[in-house]
Coordinates of C-alpha atoms in Angstrom, one line a residue:
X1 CA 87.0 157.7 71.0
X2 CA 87.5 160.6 68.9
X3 CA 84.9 163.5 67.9
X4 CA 83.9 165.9 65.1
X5 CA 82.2 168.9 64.8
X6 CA 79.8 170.3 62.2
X7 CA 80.7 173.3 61.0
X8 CA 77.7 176.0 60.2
X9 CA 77.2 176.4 56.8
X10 CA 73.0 177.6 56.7
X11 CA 73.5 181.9 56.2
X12 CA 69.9 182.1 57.1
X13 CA 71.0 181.1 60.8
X14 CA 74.4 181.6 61.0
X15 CA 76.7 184.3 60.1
X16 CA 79.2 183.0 58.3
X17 CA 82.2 186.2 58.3
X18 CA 82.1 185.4 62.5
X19 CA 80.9 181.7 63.7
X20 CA 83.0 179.7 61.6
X21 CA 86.2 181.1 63.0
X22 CA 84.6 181.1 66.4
X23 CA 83.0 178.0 66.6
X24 CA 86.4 176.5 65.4
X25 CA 88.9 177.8 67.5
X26 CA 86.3 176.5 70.3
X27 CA 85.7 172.9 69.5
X28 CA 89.4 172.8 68.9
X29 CA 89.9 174.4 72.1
X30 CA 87.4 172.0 73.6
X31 CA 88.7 168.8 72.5
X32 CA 87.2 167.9 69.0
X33 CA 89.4 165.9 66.7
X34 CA 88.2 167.2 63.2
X35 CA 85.7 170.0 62.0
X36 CA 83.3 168.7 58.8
X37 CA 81.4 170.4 56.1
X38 CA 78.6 169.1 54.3
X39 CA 77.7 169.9 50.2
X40 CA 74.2 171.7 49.0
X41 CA 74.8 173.4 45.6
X42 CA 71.2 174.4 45.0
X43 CA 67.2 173.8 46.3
X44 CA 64.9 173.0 44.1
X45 CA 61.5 174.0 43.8
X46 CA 60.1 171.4 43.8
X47 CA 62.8 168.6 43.6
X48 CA 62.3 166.3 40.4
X49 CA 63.5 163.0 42.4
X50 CA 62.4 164.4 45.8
X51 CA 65.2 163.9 48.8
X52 CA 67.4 161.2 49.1
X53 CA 66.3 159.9 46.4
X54 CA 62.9 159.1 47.1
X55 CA 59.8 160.7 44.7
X56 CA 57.5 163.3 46.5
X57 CA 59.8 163.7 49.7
X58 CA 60.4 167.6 50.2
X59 CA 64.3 168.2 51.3
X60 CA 64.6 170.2 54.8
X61 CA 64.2 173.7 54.9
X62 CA 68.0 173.7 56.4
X63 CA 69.2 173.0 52.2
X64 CA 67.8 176.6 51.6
X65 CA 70.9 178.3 52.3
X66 CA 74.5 176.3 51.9
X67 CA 77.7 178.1 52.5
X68 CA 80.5 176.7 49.9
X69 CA 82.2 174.1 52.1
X70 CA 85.3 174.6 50.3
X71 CA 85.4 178.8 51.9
X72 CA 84.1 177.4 55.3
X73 CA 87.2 174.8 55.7
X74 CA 89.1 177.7 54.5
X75 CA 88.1 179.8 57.0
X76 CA 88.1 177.0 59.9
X77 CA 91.9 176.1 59.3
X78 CA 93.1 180.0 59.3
X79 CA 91.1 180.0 62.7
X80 CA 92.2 176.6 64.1
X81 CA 95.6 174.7 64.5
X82 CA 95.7 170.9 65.0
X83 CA 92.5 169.4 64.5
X84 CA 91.8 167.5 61.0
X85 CA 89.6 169.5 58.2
X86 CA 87.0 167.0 56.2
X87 CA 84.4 167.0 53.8
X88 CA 81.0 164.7 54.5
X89 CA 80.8 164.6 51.8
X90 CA 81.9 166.6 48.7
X91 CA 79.4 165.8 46.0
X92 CA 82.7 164.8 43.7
X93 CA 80.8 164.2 40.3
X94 CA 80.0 168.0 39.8
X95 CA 83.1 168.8 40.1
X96 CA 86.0 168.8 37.5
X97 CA 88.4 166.4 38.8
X98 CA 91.2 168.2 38.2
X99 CA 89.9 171.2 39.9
X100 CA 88.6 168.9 43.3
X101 CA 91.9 167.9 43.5
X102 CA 93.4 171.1 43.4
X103 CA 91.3 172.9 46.1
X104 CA 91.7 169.9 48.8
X105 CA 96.0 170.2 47.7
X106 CA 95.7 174.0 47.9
X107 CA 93.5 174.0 51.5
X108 CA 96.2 170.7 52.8
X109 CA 98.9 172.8 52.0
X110 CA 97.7 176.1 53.6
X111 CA 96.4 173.8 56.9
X112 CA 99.6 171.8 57.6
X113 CA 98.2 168.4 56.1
X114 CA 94.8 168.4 57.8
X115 CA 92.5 167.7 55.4
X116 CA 90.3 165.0 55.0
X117 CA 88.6 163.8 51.9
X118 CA 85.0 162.8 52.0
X119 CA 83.4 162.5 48.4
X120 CA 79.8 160.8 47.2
X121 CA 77.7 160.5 44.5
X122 CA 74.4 162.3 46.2
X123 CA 71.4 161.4 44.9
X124 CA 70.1 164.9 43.5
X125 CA 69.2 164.7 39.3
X126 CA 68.7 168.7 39.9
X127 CA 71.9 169.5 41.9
X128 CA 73.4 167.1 38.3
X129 CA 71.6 168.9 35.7
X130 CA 72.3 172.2 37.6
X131 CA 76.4 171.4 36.8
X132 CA 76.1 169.8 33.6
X133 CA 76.9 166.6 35.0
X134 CA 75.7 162.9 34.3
X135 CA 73.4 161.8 37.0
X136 CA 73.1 157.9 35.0
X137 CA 76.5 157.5 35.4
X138 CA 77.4 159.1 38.9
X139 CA 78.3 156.1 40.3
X140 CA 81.4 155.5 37.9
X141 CA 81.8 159.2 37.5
X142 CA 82.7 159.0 41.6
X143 CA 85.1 156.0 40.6
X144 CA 86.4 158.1 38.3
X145 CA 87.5 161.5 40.7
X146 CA 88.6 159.0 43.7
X147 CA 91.3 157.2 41.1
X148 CA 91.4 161.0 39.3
X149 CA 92.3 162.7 42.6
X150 CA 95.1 160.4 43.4
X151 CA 96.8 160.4 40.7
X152 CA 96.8 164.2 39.8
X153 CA 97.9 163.8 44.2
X154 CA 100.9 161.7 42.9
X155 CA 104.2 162.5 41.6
X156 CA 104.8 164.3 38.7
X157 CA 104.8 164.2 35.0
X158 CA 100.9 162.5 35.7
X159 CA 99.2 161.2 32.9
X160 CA 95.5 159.7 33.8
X161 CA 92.6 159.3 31.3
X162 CA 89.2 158.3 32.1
X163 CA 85.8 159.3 30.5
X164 CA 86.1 163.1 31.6
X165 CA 89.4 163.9 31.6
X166 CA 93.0 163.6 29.7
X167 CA 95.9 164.0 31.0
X168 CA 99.0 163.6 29.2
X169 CA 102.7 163.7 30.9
X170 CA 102.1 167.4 32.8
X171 CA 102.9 168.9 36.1
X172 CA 99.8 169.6 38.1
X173 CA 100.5 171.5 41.1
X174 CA 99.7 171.5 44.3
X175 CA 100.3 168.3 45.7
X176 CA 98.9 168.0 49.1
X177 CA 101.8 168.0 52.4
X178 CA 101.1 164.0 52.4
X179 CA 98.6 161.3 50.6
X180 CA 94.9 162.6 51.5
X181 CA 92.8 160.3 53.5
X182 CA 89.5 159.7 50.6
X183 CA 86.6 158.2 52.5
X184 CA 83.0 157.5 50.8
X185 CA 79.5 158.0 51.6
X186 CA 76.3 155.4 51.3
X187 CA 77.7 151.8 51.7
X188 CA 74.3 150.5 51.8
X189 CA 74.7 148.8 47.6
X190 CA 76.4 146.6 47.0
X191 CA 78.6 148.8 44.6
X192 CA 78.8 151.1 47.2
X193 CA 80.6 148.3 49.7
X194 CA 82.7 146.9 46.9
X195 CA 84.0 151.0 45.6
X196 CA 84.6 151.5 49.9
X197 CA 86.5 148.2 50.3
X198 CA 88.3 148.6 47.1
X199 CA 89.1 152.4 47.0
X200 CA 88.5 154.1 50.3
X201 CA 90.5 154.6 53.4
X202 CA 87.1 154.8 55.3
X203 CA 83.7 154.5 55.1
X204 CA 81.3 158.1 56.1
X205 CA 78.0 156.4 57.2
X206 CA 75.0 159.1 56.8
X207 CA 71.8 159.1 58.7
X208 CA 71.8 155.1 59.3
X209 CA 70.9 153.2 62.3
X210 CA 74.1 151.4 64.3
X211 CA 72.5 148.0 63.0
X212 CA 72.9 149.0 60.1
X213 CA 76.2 150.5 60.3
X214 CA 77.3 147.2 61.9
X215 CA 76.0 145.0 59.2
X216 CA 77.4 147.4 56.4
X217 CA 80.7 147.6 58.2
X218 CA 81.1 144.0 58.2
X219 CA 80.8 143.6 55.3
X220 CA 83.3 146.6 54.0
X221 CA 86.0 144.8 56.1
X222 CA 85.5 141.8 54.6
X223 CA 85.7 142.5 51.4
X224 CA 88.9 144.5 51.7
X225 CA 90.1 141.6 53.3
X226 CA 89.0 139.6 50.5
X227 CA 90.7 142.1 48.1
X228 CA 94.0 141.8 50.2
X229 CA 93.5 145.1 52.0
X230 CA 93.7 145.6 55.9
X231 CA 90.4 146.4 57.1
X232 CA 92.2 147.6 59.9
X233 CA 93.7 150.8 58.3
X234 CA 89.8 151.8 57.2
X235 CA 88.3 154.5 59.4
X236 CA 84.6 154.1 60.2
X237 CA 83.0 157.7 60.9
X238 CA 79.3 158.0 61.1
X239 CA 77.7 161.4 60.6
X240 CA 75.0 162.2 64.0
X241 CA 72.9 164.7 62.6
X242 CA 71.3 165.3 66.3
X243 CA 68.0 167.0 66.4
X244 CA 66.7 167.4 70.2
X245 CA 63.9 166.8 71.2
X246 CA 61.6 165.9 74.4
X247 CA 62.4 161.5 74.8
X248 CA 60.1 159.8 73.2
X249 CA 60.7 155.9 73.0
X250 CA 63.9 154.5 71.6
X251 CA 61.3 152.7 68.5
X252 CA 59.7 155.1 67.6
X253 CA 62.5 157.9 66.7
X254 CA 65.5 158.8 64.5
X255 CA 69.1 158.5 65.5
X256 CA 70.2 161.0 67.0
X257 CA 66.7 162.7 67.7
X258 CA 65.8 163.0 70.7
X259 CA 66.9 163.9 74.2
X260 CA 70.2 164.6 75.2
X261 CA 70.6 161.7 76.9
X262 CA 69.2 159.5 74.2
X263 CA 71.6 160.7 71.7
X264 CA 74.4 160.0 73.7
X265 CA 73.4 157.0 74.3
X266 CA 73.3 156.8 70.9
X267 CA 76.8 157.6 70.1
X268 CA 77.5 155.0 72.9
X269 CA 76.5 152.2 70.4
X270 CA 78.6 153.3 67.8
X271 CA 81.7 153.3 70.3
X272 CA 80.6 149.7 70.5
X273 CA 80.4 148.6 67.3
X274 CA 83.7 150.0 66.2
X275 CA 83.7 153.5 65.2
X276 CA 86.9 155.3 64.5
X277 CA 84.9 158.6 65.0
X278 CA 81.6 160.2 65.3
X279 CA 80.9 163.6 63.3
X280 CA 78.7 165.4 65.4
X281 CA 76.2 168.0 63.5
X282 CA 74.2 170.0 66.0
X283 CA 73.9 172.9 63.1
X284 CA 70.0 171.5 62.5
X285 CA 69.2 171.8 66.4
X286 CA 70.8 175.3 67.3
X287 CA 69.1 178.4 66.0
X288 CA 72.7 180.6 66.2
X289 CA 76.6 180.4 66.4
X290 CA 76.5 181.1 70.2
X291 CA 74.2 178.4 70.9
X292 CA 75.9 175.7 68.7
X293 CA 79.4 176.0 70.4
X294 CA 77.3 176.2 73.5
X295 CA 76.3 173.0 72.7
X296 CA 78.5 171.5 71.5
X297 CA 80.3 171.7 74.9
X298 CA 77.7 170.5 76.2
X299 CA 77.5 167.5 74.8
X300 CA 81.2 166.9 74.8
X301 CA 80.7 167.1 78.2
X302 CA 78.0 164.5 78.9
X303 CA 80.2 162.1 76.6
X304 CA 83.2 163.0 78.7
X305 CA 81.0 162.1 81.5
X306 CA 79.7 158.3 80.1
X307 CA 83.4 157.8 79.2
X308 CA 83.1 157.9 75.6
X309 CA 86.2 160.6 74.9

């Protein structure tokens, strides 16, 4: 089983100009497939449609400060060599398409074909209104910059027109060393299962429970079966947003909170049900760069240990 690592984005904790490149160079030195950034393009004070989506829920104190993820994979690939670059997930609907496209081209280009592509829709009306974007419409918006990206990704003259853009018959340059890998976020609508069966090469499960990972991973595969696709090219990669924590019982807590132990154990059921990968973020549990790739060793080592890499 493979592994990711989260890359620190927070400048109140971490200092960006020296961790990145050093946490980098040593997950890749220590055996982690694929480095991942995470999108925050303001805090609101307070947030009109609370977090996630839920009315009078305050978002973590960890949103205050958000590095551009697009700089940090920047710096990461300069600093590292093999291991694959990915986004969990670019906020794609306050972007320009035609501009999305061109960074991930531009950054696959400059890394040797590493990048990953890992969009959403979020769930933020102030992050939307803060970019002049359409928060109604984000999820076709999102439809919009996965079919967008691919074909401005294709071979030229493209022409593409959808609700935001028009393209007619023009070179758009870069194109990235091969076709980027585009995996989505949520999966827990049913929009969201049919966009991931129908579009995606993968499916970036957020904060979810392995039951319901299984369940919505079921259902993904069969519906690009349905659709004719092979659910057997689709990469499953859950995000493990680990806070630790003294063990408290396995009912009563988060994923991925909790003891060391508990959250490899954990990451254990996710080997079980499937998953391609596991992105490990450990930037909401270490309080510097020094003690994150510390960590992060550390628990590659206890999963080295239960046979899980």
């Amino acid at each position: 089983m493979r592994f990711g690592l989260g890359l620190p984005q927070r400048t109140d904790r971490y200092d960006i100009e020296s961790d990145v490149a050093r946490i980098a160079r040593g997950a890749e030195r220590a055996g982690y497939s694929s480095l991942w950034v995470y999108e925050r393009v303001l805090f609101p004070l307070p947030a009109a449609g609370g977090r996630n989506g839920v009315p009078g829920l305050p978002w973590s104190d960890g949103y205050r400060t958000c590095a551009d993820p697009f700089t940090v994979l920047a710096l990461a690939s300069v600093a590292t060599q093999d291991v694959r670059l990915g986004t969990c997930v670019i906020v794609a609907p306050l972007h320009s398409s035609l501009h999305l496209a061109r960074a991930l081209a531009t950054l696959d280009l400059a890394s040797g074909g590493r990048v990953v592509a890992g969009f959403g829709c979020g769930t933020s009306s102030d992050e939307y209104r803060g970019a002049g974007a359409d928060f109604v419409h984000r999820g076709r918006s999102l439809d919009e910059a996965v079919d967008a990206c691919r074909a401005l990704w294709g071979p030229d003259p493209v022409s593409y027109r959808d609700s935001r853009m028009v393209i007619e018959n023009a070179l758009v340059s870069p194109k990235p060393a091969a076709p980027l890998p585009v995996l989505l976020g949520d999966g827990t609508t049913r929009r969201s299962i049919e966009r991931i069966a129908g579009k995606a090469d993968g499916w970036l499960p957020v904060g979810t429970s392995a039951g319901a990972i299984e369940k919505g991973w079921k259902q993904i595969r069969d519906r690009a079966a349905e659709l004719g696709r092979d659910p057997g090219l689709l990469e499953l990669i859950p995000r493990a947003n680990v806070v630790f924590r003294p063990p408290v019982a396995r009912a009563d807590r988060q994923p991925f909170h909790g003891s060391l132990q508990q959250v490899v154990d954990d990451i254990a059921d996710l080997a079980e049900l499937g998953a391609t990968e596991v992105l490990i973020d450990l930037t909401w549990t270490a309080r510097g760069g020094e003690e994150l790739l510390d960590l992060a060793l550390q628990v590659l080592g206890e999963l080295d240990a239960a046979g899980l890499h």
